[in-house]
Coordinates of N, CA, C and O in Angstrom, one line a residue:
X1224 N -3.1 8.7 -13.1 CA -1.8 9.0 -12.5 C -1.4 8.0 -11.5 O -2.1 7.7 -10.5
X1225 N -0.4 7.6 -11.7 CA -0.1 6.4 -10.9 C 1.2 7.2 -9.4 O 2.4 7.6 -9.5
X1226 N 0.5 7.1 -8.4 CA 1.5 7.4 -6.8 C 1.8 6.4 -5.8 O 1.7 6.4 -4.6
X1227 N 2.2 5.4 -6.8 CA 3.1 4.2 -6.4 C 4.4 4.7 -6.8 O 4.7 5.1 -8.0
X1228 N 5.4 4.5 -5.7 CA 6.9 4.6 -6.3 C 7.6 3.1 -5.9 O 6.8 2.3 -5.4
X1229 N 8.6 2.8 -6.0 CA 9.4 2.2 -5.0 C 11.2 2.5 -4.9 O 12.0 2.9 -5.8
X1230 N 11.4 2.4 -3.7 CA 12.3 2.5 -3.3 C 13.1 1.7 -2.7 O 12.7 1.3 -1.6
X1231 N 14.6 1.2 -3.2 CA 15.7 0.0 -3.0 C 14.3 -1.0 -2.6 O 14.2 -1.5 -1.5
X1232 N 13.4 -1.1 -3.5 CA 12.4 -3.3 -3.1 C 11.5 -2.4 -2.3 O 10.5 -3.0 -2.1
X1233 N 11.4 -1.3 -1.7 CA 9.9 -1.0 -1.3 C 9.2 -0.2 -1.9 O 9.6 0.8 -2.5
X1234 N 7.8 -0.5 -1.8 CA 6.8 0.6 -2.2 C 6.3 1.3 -0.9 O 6.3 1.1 0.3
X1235 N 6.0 2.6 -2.2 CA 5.5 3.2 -1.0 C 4.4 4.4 -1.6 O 4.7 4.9 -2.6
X1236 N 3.5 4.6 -1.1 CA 2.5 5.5 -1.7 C 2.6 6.9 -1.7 O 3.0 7.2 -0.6
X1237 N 2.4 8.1 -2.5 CA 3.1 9.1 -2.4 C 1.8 10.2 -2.7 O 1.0 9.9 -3.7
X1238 N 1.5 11.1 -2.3 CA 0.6 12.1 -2.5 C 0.7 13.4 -2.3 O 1.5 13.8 -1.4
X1239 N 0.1 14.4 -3.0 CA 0.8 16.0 -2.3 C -0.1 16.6 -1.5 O -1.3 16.7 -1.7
X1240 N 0.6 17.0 -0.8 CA -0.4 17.5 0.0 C -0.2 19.0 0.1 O 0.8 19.6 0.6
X1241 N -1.8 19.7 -0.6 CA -1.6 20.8 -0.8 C -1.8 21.9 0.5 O -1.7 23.1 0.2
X1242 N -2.1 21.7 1.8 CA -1.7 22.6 2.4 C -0.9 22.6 2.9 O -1.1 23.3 3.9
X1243 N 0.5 22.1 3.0 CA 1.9 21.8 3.5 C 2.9 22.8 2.2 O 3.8 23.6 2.3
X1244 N 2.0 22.1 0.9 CA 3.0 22.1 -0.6 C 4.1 21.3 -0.7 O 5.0 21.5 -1.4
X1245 N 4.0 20.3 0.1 CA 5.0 19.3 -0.3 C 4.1 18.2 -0.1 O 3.0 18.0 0.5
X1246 N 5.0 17.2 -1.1 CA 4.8 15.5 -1.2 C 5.1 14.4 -0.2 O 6.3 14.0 0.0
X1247 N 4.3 13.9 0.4 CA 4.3 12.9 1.3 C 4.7 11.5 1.0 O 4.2 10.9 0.0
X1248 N 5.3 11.2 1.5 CA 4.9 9.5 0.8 C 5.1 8.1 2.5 O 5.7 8.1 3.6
X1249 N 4.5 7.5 2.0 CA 4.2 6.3 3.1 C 4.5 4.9 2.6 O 3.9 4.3 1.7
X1250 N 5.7 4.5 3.1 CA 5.9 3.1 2.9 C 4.7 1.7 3.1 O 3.9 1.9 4.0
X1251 N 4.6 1.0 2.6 CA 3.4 0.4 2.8 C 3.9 -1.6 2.9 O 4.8 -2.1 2.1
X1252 N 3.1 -2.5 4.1 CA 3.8 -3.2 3.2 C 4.6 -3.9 5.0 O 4.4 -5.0 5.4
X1253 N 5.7 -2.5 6.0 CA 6.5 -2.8 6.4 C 5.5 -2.6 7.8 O 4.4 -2.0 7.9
X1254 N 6.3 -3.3 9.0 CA 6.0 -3.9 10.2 C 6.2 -2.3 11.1 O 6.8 -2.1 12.2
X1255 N 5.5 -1.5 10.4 CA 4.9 -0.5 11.5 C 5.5 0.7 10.6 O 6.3 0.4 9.7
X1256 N 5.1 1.9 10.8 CA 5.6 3.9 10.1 C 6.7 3.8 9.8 O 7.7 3.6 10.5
X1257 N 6.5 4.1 8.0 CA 7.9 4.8 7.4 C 7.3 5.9 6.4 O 6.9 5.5 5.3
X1258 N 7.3 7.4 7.0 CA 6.9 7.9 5.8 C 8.0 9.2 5.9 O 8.9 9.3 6.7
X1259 N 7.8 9.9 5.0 CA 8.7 11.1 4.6 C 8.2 12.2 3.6 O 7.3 11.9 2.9
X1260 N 8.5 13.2 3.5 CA 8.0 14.6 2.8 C 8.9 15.5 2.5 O 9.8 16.0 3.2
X1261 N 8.6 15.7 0.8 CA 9.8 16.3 0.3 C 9.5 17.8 -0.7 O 8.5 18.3 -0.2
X1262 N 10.0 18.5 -1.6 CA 9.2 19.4 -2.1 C 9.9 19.2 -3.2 O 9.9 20.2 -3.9
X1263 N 10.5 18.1 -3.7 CA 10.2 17.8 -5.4 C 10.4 15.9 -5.9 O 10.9 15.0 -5.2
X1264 N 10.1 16.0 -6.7 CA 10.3 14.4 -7.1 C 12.1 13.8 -6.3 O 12.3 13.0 -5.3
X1265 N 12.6 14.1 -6.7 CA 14.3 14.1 -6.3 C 14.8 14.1 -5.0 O 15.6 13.3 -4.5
X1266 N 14.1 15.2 -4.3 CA 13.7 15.3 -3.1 C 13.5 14.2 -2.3 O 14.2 13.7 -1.3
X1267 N 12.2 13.6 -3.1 CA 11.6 12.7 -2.1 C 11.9 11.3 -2.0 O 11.7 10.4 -1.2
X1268 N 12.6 11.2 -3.3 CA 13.7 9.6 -3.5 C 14.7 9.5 -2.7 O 15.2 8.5 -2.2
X1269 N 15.1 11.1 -2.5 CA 16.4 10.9 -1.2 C 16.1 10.7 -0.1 O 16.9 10.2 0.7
X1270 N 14.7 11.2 0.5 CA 14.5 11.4 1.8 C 13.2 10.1 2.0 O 12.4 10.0 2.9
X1271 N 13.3 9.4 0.8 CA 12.1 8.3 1.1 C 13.9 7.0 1.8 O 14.2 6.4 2.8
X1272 N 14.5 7.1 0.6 CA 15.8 6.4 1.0 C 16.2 6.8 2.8 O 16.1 5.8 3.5
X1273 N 16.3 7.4 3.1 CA 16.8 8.0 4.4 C 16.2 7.6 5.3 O 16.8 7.2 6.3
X1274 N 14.5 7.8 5.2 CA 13.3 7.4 6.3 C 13.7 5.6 6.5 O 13.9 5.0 7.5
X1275 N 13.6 4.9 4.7 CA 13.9 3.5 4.9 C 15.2 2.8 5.6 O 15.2 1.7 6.1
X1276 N 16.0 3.5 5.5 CA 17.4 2.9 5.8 C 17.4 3.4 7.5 O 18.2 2.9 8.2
X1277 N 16.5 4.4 8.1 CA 16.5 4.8 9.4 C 15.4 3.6 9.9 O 15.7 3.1 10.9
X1278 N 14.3 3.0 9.4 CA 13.4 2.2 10.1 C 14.1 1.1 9.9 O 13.7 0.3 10.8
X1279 N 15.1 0.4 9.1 CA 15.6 -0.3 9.0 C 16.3 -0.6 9.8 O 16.2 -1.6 10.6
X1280 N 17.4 0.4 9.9 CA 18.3 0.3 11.2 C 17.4 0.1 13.0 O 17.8 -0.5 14.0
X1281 N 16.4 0.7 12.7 CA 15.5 0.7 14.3 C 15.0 -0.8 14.2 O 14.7 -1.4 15.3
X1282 N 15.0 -1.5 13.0 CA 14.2 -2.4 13.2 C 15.2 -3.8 13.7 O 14.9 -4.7 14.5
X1283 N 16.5 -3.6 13.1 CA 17.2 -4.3 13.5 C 18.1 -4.4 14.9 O 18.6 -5.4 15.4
X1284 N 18.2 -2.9 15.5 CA 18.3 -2.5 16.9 C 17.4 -3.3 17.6 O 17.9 -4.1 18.2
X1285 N 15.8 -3.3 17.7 CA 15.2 -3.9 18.2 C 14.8 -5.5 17.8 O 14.0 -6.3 18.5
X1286 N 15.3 -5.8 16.9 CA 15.1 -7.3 16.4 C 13.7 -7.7 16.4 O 13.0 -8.6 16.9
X1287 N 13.5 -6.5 15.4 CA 11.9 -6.7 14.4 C 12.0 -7.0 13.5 O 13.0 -6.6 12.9
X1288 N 11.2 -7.8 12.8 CA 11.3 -8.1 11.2 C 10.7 -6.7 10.7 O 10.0 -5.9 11.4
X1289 N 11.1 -6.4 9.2 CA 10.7 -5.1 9.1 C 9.2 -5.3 7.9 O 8.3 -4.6 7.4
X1290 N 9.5 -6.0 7.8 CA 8.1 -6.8 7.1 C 7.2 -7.3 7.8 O 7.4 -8.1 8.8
X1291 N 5.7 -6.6 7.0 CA 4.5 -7.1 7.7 C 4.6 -8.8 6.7 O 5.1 -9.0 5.5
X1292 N 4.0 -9.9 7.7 CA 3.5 -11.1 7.1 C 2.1 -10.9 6.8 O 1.3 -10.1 7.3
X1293 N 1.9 -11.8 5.7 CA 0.2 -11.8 5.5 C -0.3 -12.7 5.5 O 0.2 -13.4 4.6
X1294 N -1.2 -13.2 6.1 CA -1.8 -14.8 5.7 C -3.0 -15.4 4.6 O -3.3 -16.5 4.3
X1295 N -3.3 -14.3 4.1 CA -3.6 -14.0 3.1 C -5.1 -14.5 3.4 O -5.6 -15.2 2.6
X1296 N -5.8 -14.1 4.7 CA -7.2 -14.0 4.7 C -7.7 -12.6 5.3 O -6.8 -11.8 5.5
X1297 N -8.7 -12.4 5.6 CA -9.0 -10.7 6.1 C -10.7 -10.9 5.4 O -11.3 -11.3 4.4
X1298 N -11.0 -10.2 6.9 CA -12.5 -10.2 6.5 C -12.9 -9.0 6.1 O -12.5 -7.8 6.3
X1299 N -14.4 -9.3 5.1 CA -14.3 -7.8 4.5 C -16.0 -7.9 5.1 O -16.6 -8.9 5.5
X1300 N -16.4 -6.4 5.2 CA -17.9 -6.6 5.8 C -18.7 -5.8 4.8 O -18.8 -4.5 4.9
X1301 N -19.3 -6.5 3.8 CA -20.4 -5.4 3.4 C -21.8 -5.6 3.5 O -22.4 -6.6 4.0
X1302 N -22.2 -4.6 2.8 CA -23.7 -4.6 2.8 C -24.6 -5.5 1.5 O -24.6 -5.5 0.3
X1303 N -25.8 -6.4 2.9 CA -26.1 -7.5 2.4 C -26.4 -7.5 0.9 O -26.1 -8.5 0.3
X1304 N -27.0 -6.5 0.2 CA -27.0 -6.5 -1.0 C -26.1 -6.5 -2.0 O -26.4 -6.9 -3.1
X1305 N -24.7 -5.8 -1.6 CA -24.0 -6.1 -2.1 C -22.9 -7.7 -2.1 O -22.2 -8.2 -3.0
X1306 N -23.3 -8.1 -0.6 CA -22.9 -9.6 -0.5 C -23.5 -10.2 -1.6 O -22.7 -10.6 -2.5
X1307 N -25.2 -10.4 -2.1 CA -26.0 -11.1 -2.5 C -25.2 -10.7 -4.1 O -24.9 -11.7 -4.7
X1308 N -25.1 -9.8 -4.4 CA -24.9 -9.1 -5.8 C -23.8 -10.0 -6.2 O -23.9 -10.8 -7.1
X1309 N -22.8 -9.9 -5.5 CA -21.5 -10.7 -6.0 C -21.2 -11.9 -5.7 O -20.3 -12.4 -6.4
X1310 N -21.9 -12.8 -4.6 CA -22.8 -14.3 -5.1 C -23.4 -14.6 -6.4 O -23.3 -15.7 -6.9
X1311 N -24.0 -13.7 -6.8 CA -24.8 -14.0 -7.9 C -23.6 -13.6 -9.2 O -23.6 -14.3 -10.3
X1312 N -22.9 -12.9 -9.1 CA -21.7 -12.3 -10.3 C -20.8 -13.3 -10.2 O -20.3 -13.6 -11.3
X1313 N -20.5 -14.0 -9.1 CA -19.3 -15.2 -9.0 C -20.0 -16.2 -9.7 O -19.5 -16.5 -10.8
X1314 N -21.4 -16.9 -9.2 CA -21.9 -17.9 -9.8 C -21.9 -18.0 -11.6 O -21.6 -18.9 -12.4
X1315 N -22.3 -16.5 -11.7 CA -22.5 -16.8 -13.2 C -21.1 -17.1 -14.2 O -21.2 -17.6 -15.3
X1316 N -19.7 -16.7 -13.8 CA -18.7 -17.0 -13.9 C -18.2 -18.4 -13.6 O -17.0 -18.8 -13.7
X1317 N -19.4 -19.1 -13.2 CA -18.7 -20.5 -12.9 C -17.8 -20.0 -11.4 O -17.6 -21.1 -10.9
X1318 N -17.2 -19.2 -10.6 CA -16.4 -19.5 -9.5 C -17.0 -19.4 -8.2 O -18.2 -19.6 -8.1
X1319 N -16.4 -19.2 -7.5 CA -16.6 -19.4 -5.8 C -16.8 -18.1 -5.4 O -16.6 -17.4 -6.4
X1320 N -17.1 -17.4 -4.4 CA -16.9 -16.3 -4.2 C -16.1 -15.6 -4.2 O -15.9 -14.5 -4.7
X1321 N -14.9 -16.8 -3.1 CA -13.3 -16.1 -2.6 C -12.6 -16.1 -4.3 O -11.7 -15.4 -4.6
X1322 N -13.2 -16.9 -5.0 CA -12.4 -17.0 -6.4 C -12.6 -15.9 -7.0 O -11.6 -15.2 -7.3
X1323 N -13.5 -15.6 -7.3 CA -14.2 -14.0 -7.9 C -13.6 -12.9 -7.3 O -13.1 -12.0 -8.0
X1324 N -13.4 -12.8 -5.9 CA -13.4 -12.0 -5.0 C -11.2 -11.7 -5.2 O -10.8 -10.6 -5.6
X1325 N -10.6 -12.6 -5.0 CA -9.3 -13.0 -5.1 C -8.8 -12.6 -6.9 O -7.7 -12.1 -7.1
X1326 N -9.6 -12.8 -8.0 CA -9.4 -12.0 -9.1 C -9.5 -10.6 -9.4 O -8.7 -9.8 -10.0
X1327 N -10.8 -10.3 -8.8 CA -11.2 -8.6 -8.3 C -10.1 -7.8 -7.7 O -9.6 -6.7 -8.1
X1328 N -9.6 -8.7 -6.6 CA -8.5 -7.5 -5.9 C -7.5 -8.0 -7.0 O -6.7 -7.1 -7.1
X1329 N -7.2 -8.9 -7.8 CA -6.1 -8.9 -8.2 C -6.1 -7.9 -9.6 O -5.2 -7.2 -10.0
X1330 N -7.1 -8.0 -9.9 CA -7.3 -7.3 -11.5 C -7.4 -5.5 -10.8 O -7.1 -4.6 -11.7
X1331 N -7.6 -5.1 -9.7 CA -7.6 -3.5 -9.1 C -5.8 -3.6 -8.8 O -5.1 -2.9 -9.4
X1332 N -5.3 -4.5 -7.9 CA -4.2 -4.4 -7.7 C -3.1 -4.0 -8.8 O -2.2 -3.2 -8.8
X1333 N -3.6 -5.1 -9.7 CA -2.7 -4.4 -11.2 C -2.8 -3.7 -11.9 O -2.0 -3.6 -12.9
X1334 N -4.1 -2.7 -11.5 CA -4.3 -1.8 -12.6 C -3.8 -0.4 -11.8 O -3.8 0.7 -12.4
X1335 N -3.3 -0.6 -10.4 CA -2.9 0.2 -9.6 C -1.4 0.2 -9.2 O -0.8 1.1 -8.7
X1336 N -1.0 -0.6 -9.6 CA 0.7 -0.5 -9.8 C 1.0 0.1 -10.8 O 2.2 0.2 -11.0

């Protein structure tokens, strides 16, 4: 089941949450909180629209960009066996680590949109 939606160019992640009984969703992506909670699919397209077009307007009051930038590095910390594990999984593919590492998230990323 896929709880990615987007809304007017944003995504945003969406989940229910069963002790409220309504659906949450969290913009993702943007230069600080946009989320909203609805109690049906329809619902929450209106009121994800409403949250975005309100952080939008805040963001341009305050002359924020409303977009996070990425530089596209970030450290990840795991455990040395699993460092060693995926050295050894990169090599045998012929790539680099970050090359292995940079297809992984890409091949989870697309299987999650």
């Amino acid at each position: 089941m896929m709880n990615i939606i987007e809304i007017d160019g944003e995504k945003a992640v969406v989940a229910f949450d069963p002790d409220i009984r309504m659906f949450r969703g969290e913009f993702v992506g943007l230069n600080g909180g946009a989320d909203f909670y609805a109690e049906t699919v329809e619902q929450l397209y209106e009121e994800g629209r409403t949250s975005l077009a309100a952080f939008l307007t805040l963001c341009a009051e305050k002359g924020i960009a409303p977009r996070r930038t990425f530089s596209g590095r970030f450290n990840v910390r795991l455990d040395p066996a699993d460092h060693e594990a995926a050295v050894v999984a990169a090599s045998a593919q012929g790539k680099s680590l970050n090359e292995w590492v940079a297809a992984a998230i890409r091949d989870a990323a697309d299987n999650a949109a």
